[in-house]
PDB file of C-alpha atoms in Angstrom:
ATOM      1  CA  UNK A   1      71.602  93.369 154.013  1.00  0.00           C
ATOM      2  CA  UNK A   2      73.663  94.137 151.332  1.00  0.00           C
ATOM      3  CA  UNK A   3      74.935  90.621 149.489  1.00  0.00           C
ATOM      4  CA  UNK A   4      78.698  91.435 150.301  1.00  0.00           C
ATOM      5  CA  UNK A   5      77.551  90.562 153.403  1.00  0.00           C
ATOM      6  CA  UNK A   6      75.602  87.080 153.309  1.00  0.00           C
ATOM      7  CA  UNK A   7      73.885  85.078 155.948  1.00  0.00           C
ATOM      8  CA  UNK A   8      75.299  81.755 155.315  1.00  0.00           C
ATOM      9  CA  UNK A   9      73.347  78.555 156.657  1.00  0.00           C
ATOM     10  CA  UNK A  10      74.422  75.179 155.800  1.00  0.00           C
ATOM     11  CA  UNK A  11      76.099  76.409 152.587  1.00  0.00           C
ATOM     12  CA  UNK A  12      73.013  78.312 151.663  1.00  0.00           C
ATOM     13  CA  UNK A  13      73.073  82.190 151.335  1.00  0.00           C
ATOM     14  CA  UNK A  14      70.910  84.995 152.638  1.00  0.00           C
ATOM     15  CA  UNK A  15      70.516  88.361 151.867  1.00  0.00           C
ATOM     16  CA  UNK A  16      68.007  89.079 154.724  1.00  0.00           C
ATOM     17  CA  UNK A  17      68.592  88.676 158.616  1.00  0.00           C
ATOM     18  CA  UNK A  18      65.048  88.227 159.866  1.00  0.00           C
ATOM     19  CA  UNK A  19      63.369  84.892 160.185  1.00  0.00           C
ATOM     20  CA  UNK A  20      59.842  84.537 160.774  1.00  0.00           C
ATOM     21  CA  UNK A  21      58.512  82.210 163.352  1.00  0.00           C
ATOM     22  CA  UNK A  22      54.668  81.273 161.694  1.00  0.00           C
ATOM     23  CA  UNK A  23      53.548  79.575 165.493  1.00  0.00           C
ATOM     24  CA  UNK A  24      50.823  82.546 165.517  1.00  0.00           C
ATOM     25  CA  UNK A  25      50.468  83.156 161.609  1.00  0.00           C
ATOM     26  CA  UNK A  26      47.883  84.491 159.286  1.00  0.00           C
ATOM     27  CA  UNK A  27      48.292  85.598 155.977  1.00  0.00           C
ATOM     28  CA  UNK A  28      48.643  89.309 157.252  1.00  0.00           C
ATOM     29  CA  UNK A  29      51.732  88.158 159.020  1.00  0.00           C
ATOM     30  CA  UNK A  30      53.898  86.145 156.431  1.00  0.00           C
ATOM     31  CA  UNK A  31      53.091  88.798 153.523  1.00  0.00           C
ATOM     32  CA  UNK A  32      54.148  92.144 155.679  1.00  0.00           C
ATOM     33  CA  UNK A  33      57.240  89.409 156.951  1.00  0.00           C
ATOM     34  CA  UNK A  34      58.332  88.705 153.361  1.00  0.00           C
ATOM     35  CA  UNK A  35      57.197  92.394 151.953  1.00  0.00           C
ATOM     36  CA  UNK A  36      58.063  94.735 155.029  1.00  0.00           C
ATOM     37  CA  UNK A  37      60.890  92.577 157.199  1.00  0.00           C
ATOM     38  CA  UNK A  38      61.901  91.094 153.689  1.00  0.00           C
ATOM     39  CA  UNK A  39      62.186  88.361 155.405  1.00  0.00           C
ATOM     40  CA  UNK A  40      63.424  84.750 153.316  1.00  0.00           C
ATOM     41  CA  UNK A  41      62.921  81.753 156.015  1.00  0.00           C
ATOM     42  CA  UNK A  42      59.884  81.232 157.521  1.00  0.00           C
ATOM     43  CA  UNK A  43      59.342  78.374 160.111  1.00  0.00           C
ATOM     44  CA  UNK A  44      56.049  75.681 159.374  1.00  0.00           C
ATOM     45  CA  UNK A  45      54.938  73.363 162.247  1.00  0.00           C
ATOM     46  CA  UNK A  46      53.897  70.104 160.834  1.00  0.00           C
ATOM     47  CA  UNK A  47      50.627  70.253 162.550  1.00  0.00           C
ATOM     48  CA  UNK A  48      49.893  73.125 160.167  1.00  0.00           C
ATOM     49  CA  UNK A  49      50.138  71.145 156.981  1.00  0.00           C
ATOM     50  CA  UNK A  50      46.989  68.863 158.165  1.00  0.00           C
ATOM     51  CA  UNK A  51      44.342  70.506 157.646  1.00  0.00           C
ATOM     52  CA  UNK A  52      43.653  71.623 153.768  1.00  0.00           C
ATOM     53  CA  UNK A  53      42.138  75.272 154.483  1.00  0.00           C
ATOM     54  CA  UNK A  54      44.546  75.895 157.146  1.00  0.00           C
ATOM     55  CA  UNK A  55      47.730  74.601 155.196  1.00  0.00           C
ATOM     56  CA  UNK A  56      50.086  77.009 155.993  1.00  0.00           C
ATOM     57  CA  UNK A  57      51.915  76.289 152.606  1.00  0.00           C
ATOM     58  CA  UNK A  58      49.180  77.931 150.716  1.00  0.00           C
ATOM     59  CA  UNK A  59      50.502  81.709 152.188  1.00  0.00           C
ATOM     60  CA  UNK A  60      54.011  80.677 152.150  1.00  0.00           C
ATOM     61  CA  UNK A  61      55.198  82.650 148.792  1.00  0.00           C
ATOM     62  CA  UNK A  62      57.410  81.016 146.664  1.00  0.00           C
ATOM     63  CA  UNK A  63      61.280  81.224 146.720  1.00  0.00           C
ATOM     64  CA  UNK A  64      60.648  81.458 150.389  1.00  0.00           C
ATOM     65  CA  UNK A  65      63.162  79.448 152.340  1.00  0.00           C
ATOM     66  CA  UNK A  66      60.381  77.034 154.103  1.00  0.00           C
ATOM     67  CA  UNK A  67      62.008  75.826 157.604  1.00  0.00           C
ATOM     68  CA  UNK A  68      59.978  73.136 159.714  1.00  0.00           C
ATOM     69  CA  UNK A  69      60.174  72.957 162.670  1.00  0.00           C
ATOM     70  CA  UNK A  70      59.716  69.896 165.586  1.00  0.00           C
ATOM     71  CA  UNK A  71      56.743  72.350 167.552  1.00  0.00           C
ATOM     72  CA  UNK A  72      55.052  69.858 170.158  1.00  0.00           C
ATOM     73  CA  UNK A  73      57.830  67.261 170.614  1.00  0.00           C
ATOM     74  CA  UNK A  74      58.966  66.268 173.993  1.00  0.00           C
ATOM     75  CA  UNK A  75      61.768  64.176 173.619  1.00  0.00           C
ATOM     76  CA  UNK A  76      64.380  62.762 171.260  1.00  0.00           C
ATOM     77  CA  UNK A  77      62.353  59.943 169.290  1.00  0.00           C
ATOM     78  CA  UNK A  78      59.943  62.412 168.881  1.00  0.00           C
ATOM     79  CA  UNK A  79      61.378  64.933 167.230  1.00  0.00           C
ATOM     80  CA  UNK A  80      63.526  62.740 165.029  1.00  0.00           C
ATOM     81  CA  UNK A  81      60.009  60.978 163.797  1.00  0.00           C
ATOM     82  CA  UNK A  82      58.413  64.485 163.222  1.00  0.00           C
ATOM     83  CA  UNK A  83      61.584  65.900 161.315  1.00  0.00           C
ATOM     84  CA  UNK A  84      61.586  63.130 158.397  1.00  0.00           C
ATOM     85  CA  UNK A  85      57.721  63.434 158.474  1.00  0.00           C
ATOM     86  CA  UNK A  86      58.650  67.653 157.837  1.00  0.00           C
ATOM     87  CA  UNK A  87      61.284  66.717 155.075  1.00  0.00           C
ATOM     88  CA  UNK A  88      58.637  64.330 153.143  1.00  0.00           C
ATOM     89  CA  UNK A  89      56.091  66.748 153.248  1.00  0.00           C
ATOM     90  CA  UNK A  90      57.943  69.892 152.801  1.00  0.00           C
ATOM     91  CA  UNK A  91      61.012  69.237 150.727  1.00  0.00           C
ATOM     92  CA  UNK A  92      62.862  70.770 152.912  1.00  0.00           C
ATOM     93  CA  UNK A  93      66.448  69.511 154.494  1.00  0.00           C
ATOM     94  CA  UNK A  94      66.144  72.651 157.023  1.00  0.00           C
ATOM     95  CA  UNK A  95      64.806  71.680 160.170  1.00  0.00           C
ATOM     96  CA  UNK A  96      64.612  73.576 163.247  1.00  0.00           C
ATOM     97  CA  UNK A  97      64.645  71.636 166.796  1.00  0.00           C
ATOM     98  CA  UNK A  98      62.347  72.284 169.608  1.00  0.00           C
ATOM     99  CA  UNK A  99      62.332  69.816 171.745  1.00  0.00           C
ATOM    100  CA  UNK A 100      60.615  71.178 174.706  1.00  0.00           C
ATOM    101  CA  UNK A 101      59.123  68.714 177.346  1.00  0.00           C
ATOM    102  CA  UNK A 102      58.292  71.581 179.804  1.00  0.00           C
ATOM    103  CA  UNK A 103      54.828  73.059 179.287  1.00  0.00           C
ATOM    104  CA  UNK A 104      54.734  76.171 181.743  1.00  0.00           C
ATOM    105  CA  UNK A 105      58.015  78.507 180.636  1.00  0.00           C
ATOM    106  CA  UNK A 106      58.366  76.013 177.666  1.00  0.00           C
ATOM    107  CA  UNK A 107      62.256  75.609 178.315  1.00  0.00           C
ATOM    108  CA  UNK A 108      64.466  73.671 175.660  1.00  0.00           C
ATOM    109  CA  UNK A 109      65.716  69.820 177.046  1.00  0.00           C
ATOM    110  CA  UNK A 110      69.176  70.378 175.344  1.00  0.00           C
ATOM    111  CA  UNK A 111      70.145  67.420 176.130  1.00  0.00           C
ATOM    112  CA  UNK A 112      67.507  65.779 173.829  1.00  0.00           C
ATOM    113  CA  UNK A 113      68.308  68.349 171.345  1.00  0.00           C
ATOM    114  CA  UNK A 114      71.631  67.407 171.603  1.00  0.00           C
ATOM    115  CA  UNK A 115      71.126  63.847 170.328  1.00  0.00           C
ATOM    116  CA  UNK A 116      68.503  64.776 168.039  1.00  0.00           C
ATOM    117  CA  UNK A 117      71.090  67.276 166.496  1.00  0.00           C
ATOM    118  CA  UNK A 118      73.302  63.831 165.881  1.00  0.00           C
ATOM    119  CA  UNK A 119      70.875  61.708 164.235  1.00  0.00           C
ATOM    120  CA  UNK A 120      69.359  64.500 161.832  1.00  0.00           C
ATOM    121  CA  UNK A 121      72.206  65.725 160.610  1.00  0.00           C
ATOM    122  CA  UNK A 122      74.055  62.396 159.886  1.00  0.00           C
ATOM    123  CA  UNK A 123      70.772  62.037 157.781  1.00  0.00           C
ATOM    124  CA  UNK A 124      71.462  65.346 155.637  1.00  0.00           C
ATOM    125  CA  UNK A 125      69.328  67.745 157.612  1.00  0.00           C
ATOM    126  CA  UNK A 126      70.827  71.431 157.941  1.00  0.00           C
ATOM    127  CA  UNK A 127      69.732  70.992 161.660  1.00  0.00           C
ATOM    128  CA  UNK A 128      69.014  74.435 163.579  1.00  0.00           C
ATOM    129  CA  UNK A 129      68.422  73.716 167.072  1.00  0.00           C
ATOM    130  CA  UNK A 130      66.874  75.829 169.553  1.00  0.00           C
ATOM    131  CA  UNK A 131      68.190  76.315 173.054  1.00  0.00           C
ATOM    132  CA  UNK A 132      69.102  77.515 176.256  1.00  0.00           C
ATOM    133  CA  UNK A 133      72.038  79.623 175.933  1.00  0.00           C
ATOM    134  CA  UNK A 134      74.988  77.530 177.071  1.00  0.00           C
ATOM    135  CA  UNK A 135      78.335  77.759 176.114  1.00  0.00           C
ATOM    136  CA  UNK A 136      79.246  73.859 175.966  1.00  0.00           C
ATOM    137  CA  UNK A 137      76.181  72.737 174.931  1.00  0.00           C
ATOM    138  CA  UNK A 138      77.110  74.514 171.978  1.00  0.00           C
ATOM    139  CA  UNK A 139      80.877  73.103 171.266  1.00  0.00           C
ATOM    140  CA  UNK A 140      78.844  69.707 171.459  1.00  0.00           C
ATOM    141  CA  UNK A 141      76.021  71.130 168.713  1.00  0.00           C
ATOM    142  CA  UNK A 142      79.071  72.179 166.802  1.00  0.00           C
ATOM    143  CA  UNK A 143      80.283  68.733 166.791  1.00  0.00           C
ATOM    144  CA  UNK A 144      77.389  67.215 166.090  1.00  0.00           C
ATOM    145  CA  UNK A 145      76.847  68.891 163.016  1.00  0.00           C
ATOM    146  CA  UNK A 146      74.275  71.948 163.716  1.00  0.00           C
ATOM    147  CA  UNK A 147      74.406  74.385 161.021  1.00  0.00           C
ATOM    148  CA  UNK A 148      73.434  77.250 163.052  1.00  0.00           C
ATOM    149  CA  UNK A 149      72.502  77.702 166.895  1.00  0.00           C
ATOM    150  CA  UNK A 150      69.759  79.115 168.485  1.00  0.00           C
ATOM    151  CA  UNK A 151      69.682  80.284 172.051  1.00  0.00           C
ATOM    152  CA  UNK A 152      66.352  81.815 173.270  1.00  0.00           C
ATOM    153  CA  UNK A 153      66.568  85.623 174.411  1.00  0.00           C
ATOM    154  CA  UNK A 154      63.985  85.412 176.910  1.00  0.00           C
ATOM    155  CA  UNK A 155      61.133  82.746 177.607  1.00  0.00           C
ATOM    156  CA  UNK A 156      58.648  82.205 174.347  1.00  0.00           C
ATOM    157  CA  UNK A 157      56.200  84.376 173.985  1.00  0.00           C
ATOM    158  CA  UNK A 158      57.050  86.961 176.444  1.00  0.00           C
ATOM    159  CA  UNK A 159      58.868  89.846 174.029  1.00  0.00           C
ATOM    160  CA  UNK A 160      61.119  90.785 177.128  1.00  0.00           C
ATOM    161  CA  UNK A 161      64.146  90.887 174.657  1.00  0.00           C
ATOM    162  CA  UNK A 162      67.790  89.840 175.643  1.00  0.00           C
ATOM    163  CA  UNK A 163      67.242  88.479 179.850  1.00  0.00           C
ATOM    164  CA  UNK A 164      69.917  85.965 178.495  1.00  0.00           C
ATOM    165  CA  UNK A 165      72.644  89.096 176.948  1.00  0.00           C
ATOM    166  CA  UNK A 166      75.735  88.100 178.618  1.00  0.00           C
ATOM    167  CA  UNK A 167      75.515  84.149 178.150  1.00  0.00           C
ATOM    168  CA  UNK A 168      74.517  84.790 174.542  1.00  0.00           C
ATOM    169  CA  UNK A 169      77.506  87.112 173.857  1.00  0.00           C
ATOM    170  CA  UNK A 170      79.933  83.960 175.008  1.00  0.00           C
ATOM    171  CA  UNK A 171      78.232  82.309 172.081  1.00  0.00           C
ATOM    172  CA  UNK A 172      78.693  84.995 169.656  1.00  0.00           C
ATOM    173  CA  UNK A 173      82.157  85.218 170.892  1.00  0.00           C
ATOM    174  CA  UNK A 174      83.240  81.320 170.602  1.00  0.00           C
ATOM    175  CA  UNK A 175      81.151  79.157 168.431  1.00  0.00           C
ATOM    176  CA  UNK A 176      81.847  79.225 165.142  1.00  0.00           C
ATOM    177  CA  UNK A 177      78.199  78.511 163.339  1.00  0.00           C
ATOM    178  CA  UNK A 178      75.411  81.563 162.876  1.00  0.00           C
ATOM    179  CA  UNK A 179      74.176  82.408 166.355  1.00  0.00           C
ATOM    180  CA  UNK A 180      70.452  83.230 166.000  1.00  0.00           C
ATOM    181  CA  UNK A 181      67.962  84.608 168.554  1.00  0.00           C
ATOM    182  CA  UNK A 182      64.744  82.570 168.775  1.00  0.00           C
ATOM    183  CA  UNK A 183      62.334  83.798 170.945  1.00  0.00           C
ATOM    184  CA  UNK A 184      61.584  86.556 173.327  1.00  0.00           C
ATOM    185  CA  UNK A 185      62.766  89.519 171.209  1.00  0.00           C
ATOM    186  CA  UNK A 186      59.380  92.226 171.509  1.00  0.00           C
ATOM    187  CA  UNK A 187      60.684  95.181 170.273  1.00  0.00           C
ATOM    188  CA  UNK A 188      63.243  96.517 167.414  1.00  0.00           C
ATOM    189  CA  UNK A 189      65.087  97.802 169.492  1.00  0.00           C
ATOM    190  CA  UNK A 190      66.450  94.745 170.898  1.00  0.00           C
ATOM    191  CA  UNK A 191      66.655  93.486 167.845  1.00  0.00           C
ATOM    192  CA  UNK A 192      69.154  96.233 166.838  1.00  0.00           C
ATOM    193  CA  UNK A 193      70.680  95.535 170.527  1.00  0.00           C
ATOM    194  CA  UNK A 194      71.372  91.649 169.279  1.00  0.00           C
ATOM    195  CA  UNK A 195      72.656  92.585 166.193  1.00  0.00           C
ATOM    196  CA  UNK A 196      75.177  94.676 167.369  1.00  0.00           C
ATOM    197  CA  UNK A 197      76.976  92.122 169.610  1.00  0.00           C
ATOM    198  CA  UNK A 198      77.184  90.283 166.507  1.00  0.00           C
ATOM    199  CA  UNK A 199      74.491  88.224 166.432  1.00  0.00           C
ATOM    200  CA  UNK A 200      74.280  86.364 162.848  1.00  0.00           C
ATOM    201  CA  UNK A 201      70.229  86.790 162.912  1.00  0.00           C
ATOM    202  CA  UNK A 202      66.754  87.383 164.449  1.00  0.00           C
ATOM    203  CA  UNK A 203      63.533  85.200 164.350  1.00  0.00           C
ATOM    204  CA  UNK A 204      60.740  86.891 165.835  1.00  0.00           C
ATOM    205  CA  UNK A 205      56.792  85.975 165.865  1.00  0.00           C
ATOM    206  CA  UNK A 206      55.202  86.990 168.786  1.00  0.00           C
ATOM    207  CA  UNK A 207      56.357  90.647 168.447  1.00  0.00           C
ATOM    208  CA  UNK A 208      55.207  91.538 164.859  1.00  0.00           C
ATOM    209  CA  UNK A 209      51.645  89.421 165.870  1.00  0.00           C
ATOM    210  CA  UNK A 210      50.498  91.122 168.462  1.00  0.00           C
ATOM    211  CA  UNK A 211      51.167  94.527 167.161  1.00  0.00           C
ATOM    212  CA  UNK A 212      48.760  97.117 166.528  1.00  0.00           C
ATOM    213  CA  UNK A 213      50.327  97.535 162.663  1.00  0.00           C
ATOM    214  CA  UNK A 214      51.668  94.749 161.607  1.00  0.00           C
ATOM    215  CA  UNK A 215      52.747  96.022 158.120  1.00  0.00           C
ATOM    216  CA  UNK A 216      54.449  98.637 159.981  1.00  0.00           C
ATOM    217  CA  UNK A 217      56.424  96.544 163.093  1.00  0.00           C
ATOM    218  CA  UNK A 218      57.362  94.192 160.336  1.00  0.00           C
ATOM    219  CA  UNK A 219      59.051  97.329 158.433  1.00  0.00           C
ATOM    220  CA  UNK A 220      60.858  98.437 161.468  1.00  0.00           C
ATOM    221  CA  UNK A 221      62.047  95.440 162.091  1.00  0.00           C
ATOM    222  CA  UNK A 222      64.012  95.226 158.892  1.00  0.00           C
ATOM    223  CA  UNK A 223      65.348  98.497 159.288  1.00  0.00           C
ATOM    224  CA  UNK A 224      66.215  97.927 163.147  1.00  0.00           C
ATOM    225  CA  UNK A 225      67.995  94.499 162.441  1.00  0.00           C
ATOM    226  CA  UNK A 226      69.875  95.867 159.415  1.00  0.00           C
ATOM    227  CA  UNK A 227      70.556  99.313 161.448  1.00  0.00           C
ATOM    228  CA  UNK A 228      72.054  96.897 163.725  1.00  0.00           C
ATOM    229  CA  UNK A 229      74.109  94.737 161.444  1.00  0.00           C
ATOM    230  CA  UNK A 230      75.706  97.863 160.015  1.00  0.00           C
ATOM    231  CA  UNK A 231      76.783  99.437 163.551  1.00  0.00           C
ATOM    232  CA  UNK A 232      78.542  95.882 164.505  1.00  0.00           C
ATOM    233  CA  UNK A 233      80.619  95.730 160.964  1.00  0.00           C
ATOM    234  CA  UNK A 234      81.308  99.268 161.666  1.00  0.00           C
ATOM    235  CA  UNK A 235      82.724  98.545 165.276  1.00  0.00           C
ATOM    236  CA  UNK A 236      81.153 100.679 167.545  1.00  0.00           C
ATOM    237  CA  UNK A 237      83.693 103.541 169.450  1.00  0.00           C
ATOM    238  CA  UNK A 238      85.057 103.056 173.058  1.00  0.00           C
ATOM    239  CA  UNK A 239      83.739 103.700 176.017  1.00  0.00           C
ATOM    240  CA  UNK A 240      84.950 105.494 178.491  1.00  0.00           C
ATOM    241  CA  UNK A 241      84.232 104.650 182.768  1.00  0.00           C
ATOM    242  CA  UNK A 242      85.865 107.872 183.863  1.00  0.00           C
ATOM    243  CA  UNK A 243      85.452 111.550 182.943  1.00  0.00           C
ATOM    244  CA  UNK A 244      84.177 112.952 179.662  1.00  0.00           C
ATOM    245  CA  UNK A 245      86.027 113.478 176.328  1.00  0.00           C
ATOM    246  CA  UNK A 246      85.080 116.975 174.420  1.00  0.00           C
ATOM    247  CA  UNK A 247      83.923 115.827 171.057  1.00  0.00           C
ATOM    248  CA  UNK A 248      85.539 119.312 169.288  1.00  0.00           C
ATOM    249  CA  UNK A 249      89.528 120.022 170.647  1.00  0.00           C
ATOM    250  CA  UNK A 250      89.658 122.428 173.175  1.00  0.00           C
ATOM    251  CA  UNK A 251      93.189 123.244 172.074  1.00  0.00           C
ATOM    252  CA  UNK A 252      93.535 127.397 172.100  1.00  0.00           C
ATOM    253  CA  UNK A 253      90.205 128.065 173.177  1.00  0.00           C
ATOM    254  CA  UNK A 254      90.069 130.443 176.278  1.00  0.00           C
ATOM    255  CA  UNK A 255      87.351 129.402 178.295  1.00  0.00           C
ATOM    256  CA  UNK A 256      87.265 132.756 180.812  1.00  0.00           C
TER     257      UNK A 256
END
């Protein structure tokens, strides 16, 4: 994206609109992210920092926006715990929230992200919480100081794209924070599809890690999500429900 036209996140600008989510990385994955989707955030589960051959900080490049995230916590005290663990060990004030007590469609508790949302970011974290897409959950996450919300497009894992369209357009529409699709976006062209009902962002794993060329989803990715960006500045034409409309006037033109 061009920098007239910055992704703004708890005061901090963007020039890119993808995120990566790192839950299934390798080093294949973050270097086509950061050298094919350009992406500048990248997510880090705490678990991953435990191990000293698996750290994923060692492919993490640097200047790269590192965003940890609360992977594995069930409840409240949980993920609060886990997020100033992230912070020491990170340096990091982003945090992203899952709190996700369900283990078989892995469904956000946004209540418990709710109150973990209050805590963290009375404590200085630029808190982006992950959720189901509901329109007063997210006047309360607005409240509570979220710098961004995250509604899932479709369940984790699943690349089904937007099953949640119409209750994340409300969101678009009325919350006033960056509205970014976590989860469940499989192809670019629902990325595009997000973008263009002015969503702020995209964080996709699961689609660029299971493809066949990952260099090469990761590059149409960026192009997709920026192709998308573009047609929603431009505001797209009208529709029409009835009839046709010639696209050259038919003015003067005898037609027997």
């Amino acid at each position: 994206m061009s920098t007239n036209d910055p992704l703004v996140i708890g005061g901090h600008q963007f020039e890119s609109r993808f995120i990566l989510g790192s839950g299934k990385y390798s080093y294949e994955l973050i270097d086509s992210a950061v050298n094919h989707a350009k992406a500048e955030i990248i997510t880090m589960a705490l678990r991953r920092t435990s191990v000293a051959e698996e750290n994923i900080l060692n492919f993490i490049p640097q200047g790269t926006t590192i965003l940890p995230n609360t992977s594995g916590c069930t409840n409240a005290e949980e993920a609060i715990r886990m997020a100033r663990i992230a912070r020491e060990l990170s340096g990091s004030d982003f945090i992203k929230l899952e709190v996700i007590p369900d283990k078989q469609y892995l469904m956000p508790d946004n209540y418990e992200t709710l109150k973990t949302t209050e805590v963290l970011a009375k404590e200085g974290f630029i808190v982006m919480p992950y959720v189901l897409a509901d329109f007063n959950i997210a006047k309360q996450l607005v409240d509570a100081g979220a710098a961004a919300v995250m509604p899932l497009g479709a369940p984790i894992g699943t690349n089904k794209g937007l099953s949640n369209k119409d209750l994340i357009q409300i969101l678009v529409d009325e919350i006033d924070l960056p509205i970014i699709v976590d989860a469940g976006i499989g192809r670019p062209s629902q990325a595009a599809e997000a973008m263009e009902m002015g969503v702020d962002a995209i964080m996709a794993n699961t689609a660029m890690a299971t493809a066949g060329d990952i260099p090469l989803m990761a590059e149409a990715f960026h192009l997709a999500i920026e192709a998308g960006r573009k047609a929603y500045l431009a505001k797209p034409g009208r529709v029409l429900t009835k009839k046709a409309a010639p696209s050259s006037p038919l003015a003067g033109v005898s037609l027997g």
